[in-house]
XYZ file of N, CA and C in Angstrom:
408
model
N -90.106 14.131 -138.165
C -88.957 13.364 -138.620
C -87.704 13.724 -137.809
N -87.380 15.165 -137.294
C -86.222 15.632 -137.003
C -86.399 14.854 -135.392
N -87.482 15.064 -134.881
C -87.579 14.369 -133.042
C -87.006 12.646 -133.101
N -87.824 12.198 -134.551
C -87.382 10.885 -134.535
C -85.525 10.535 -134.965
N -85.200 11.361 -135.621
C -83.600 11.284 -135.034
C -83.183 11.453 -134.045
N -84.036 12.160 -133.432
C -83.087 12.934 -132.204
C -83.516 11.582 -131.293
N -84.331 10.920 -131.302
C -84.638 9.763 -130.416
C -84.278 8.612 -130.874
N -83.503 8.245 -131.492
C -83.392 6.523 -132.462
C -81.830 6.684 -131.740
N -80.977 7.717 -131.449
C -79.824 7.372 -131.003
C -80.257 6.967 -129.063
N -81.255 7.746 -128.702
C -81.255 7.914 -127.368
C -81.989 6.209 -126.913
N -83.357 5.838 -127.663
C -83.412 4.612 -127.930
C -82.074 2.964 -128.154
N -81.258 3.762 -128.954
C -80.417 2.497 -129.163
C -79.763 2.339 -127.640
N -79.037 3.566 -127.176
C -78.330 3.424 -126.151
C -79.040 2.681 -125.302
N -80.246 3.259 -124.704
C -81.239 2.305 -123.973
C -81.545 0.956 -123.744
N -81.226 0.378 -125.245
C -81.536 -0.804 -125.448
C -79.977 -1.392 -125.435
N -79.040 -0.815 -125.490
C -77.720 -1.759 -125.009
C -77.536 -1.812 -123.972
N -78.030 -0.589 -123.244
C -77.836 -0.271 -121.420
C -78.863 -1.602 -121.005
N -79.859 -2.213 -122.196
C -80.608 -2.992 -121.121
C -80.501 -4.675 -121.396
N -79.712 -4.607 -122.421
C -78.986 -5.896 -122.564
C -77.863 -5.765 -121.906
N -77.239 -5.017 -121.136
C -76.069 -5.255 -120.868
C -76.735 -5.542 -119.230
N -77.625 -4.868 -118.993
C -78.064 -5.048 -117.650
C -78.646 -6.159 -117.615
N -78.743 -7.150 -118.545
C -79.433 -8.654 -118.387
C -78.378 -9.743 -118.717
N -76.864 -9.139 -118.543
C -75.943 -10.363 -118.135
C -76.081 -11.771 -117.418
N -76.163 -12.625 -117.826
C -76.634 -13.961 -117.168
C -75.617 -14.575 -117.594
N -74.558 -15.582 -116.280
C -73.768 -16.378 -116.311
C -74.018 -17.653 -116.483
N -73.607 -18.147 -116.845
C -73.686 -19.555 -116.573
C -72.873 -20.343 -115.342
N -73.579 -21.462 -114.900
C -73.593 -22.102 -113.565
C -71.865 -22.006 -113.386
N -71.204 -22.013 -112.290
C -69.658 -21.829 -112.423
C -69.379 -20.586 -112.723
N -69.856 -20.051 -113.513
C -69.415 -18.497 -113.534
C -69.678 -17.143 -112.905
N -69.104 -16.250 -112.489
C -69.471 -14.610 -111.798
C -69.687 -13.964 -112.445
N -70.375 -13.076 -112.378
C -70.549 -11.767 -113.389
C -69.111 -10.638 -112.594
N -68.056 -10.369 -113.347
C -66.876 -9.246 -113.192
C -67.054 -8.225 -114.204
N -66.075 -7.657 -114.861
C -65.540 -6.855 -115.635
C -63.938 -7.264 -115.847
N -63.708 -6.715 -116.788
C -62.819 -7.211 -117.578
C -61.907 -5.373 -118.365
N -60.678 -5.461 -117.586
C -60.089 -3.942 -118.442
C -59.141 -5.024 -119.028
N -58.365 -3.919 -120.326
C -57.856 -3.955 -120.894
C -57.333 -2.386 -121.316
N -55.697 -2.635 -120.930
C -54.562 -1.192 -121.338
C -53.761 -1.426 -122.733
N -54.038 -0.920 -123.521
C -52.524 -0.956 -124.365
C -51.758 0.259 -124.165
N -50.420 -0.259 -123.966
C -49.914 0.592 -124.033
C -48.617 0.718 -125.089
N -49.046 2.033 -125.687
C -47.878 2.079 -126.432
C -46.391 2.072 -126.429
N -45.189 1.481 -127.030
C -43.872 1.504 -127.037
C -43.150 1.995 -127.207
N -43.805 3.085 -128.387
C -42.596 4.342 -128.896
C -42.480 5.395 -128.472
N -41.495 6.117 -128.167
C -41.440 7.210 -127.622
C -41.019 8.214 -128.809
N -41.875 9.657 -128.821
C -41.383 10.245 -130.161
C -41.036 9.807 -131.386
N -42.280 8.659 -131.697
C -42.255 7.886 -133.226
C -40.943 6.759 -133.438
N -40.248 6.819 -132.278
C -39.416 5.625 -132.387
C -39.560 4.533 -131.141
N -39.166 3.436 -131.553
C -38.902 2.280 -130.174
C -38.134 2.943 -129.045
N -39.188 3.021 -127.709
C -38.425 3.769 -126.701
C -38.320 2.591 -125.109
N -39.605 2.186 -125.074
C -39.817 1.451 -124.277
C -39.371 -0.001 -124.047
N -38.310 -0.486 -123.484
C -38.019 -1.829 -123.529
C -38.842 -2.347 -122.286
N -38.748 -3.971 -122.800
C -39.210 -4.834 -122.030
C -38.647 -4.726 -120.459
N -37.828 -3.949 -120.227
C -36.920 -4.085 -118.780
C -38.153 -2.866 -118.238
N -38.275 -1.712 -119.553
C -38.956 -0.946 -119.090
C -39.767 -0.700 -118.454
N -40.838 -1.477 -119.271
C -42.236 -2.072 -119.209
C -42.254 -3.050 -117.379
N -41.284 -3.771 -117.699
C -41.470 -4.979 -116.377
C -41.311 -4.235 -114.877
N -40.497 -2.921 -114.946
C -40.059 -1.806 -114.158
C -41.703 -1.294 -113.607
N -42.099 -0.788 -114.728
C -43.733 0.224 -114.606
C -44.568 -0.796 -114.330
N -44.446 -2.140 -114.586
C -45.549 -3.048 -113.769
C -45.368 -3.176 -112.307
N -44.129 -3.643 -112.157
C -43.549 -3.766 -110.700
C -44.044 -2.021 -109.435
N -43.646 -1.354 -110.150
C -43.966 -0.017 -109.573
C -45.264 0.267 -109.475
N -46.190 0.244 -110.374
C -47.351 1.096 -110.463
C -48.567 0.240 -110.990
N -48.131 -0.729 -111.907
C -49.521 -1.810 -111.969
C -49.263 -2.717 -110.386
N -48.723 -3.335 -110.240
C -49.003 -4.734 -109.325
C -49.377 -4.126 -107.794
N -49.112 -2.514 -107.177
C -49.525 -2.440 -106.381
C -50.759 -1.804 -106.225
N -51.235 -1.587 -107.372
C -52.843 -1.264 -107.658
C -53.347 -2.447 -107.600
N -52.901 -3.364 -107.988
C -53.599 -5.014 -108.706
C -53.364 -5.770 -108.204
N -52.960 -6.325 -106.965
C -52.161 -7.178 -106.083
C -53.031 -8.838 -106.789
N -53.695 -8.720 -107.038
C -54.309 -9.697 -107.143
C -53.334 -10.549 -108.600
N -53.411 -9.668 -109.139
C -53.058 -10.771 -110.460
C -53.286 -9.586 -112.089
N -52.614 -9.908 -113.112
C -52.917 -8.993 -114.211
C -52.173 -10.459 -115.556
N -52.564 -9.768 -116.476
C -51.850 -10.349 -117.340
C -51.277 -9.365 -118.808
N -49.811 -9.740 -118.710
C -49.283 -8.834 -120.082
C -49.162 -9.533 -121.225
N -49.314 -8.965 -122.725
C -49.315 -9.534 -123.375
C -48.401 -8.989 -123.898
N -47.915 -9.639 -125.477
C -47.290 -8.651 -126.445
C -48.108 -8.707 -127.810
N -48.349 -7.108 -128.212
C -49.178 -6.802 -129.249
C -48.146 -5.588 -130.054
N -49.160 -4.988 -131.052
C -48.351 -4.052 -131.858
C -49.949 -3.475 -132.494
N -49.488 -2.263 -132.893
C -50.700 -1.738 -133.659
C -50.611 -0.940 -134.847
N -51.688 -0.695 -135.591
C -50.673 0.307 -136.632
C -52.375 1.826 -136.671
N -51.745 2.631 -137.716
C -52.992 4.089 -137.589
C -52.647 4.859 -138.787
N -53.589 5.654 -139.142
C -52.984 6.152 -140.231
C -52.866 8.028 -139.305
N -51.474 8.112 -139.634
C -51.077 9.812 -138.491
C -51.324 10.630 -139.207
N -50.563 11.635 -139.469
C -50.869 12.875 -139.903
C -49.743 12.811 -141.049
N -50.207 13.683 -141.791
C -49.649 13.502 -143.653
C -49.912 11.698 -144.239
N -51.251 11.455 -143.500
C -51.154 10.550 -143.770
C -50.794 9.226 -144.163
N -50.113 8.868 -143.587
C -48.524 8.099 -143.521
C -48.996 6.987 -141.901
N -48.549 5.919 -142.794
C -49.224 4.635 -141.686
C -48.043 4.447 -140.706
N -48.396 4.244 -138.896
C -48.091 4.156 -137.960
C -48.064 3.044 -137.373
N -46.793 2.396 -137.564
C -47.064 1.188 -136.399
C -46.046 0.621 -135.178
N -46.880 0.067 -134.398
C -45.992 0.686 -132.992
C -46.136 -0.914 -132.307
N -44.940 -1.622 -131.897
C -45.091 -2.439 -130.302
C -46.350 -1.934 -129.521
N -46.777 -2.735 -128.372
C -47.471 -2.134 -127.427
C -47.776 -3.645 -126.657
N -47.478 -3.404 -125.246
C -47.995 -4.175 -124.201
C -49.481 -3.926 -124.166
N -50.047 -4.889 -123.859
C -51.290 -5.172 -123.424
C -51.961 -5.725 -121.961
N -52.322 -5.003 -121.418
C -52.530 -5.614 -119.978
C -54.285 -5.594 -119.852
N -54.114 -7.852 -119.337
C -55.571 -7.554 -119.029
C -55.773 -8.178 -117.606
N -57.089 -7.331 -117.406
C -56.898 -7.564 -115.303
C -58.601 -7.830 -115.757
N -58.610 -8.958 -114.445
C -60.542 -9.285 -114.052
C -60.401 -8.227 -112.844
N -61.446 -7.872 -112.544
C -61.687 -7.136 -111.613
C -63.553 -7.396 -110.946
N -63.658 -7.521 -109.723
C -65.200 -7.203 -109.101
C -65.946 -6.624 -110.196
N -66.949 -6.903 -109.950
C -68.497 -6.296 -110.866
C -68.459 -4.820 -110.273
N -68.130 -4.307 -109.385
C -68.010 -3.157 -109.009
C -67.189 -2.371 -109.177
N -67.048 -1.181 -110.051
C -65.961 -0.629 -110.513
C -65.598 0.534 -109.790
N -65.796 0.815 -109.346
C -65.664 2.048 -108.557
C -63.972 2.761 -108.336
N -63.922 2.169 -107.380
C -62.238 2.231 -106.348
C -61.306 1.885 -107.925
N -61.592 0.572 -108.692
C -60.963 0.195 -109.610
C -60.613 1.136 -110.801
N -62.092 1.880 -110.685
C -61.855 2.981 -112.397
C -60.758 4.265 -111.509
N -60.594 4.433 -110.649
C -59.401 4.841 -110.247
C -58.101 4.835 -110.177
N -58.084 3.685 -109.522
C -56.617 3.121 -109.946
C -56.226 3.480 -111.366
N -56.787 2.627 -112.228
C -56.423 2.236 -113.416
C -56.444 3.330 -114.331
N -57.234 4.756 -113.916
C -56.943 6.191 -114.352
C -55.741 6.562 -113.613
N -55.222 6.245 -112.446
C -54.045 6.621 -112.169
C -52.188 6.024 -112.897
N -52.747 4.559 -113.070
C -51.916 3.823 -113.795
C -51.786 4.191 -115.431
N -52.686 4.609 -115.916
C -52.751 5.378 -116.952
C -51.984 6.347 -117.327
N -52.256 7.521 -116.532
C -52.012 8.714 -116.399
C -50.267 8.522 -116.176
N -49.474 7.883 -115.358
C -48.518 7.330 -115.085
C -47.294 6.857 -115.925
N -48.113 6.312 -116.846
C -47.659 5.469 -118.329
C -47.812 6.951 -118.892
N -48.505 7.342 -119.374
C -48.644 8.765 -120.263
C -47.532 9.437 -119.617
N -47.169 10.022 -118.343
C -46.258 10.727 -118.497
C -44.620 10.274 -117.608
N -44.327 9.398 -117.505
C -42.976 8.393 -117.496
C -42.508 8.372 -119.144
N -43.621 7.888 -119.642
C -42.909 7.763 -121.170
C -43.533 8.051 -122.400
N -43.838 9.778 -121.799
C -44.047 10.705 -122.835
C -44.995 10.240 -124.044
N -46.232 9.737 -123.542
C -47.458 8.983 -124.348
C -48.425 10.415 -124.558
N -49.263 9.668 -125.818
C -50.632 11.063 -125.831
C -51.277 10.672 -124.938
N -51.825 9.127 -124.729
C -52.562 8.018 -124.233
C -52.332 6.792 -123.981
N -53.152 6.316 -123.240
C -53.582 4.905 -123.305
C -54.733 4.721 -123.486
N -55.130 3.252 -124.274
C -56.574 3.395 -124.640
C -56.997 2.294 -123.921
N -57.710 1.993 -123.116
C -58.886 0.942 -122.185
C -59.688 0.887 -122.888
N -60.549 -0.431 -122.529
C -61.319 -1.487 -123.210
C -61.966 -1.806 -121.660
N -63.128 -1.480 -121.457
C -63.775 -1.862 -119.957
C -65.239 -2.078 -120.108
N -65.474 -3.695 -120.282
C -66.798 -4.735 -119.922
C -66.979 -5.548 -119.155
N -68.385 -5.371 -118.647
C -68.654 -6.608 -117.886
C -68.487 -8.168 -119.047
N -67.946 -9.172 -117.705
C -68.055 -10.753 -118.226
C -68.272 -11.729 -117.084
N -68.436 -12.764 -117.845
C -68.726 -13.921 -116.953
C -67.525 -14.652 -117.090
N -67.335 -14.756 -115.720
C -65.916 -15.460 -115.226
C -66.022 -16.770 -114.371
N -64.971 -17.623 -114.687
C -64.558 -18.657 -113.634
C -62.982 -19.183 -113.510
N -62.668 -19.537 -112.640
C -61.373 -19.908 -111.930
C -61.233 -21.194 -111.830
C-alpha cells in the first residue's frame, strides 16, 4: 500500500507531462507558450507603485527583454497575511507569447523579475508559464 502512494503521485505527473506533450493546434495556429507576471503595487502594505512607475520599469527592463510585443493589464488581488487579516493589493499584469522554446526566455523574465522585486521592495512576483496554441 505504502509503494502505491509513493507511485500514484509519480504516475499523475507522468500522465500530465504526457498530455501536455500531445499539444495539437489547430490549422492557423503555432504551438508557443504563454507567461504571465503579476506584479504587485504596494510597497510596505501601502499603494507605492504608480502607473508612471510601472510604465518607467516597462520601458527600462520589460520592452528590452521583449522587443517584440507584451501586454499590461490592470488587476488587483487579495490573501489572507499574517494575524490573519485579508490583503488586497493593485497589481499589473503582464502577458507576453513567446517561441515554444523557452530557454534564453526563462531568463530574461527571471531577470525582469528579480528587478521588480528589488526596485520596489517586493517578496515576489508570481509567473504563470504554459504552452498554447497561437495565431496572429
Amino acid at each position: 500500500m505504502r509503494n502505491a502512494l509513493v507511485l500514484l503521485p509519480l504516475m499523475l505527473v507522468a500522465s500530465c507531462a504526457s498530455l501536455e506533450s500531445r499539444l495539437t493546434c489547430a490549422a492557423g495556429e503555432e504551438p508557443m507558450r504563454t507567461a504571465q507576471l503579476f506584479f504587485g503595487q504596494n510597497i510596505g502594505g501601502k499603494p507605492g507603485v504608480s502607473d508612471a512607475d510601472f510604465r518607467k520599469f516597462t520601458d527600462e527592463v520589460l520592452t528590452p527583454r521583449f522587443p517584440e510585443g507584451l501586454t499590461v493589464l490592470d488587476g488587483g488581488g487579495q490573501w489572507t497575511g499574517a494575524e490573519n487579516k485579508l490583503i488586497r493589493e493593485a497589481a499589473k499584469i503582464v502577458v507576453l507569447v513567446l517561441p515554444a522554446t523557452h530557454g534564453e526566455n526563462r531568463r530574461k523574465l527571471g531577470e525582469v523579475r528579480q528587478a521588480y522585486v528589488e526596485r520596489f521592495h517586493q517578496d515576489s512576483v508570481m509567473m504563470i508559464s504554459q504552452r498554447a496554441c497561437v495565431s496572429f
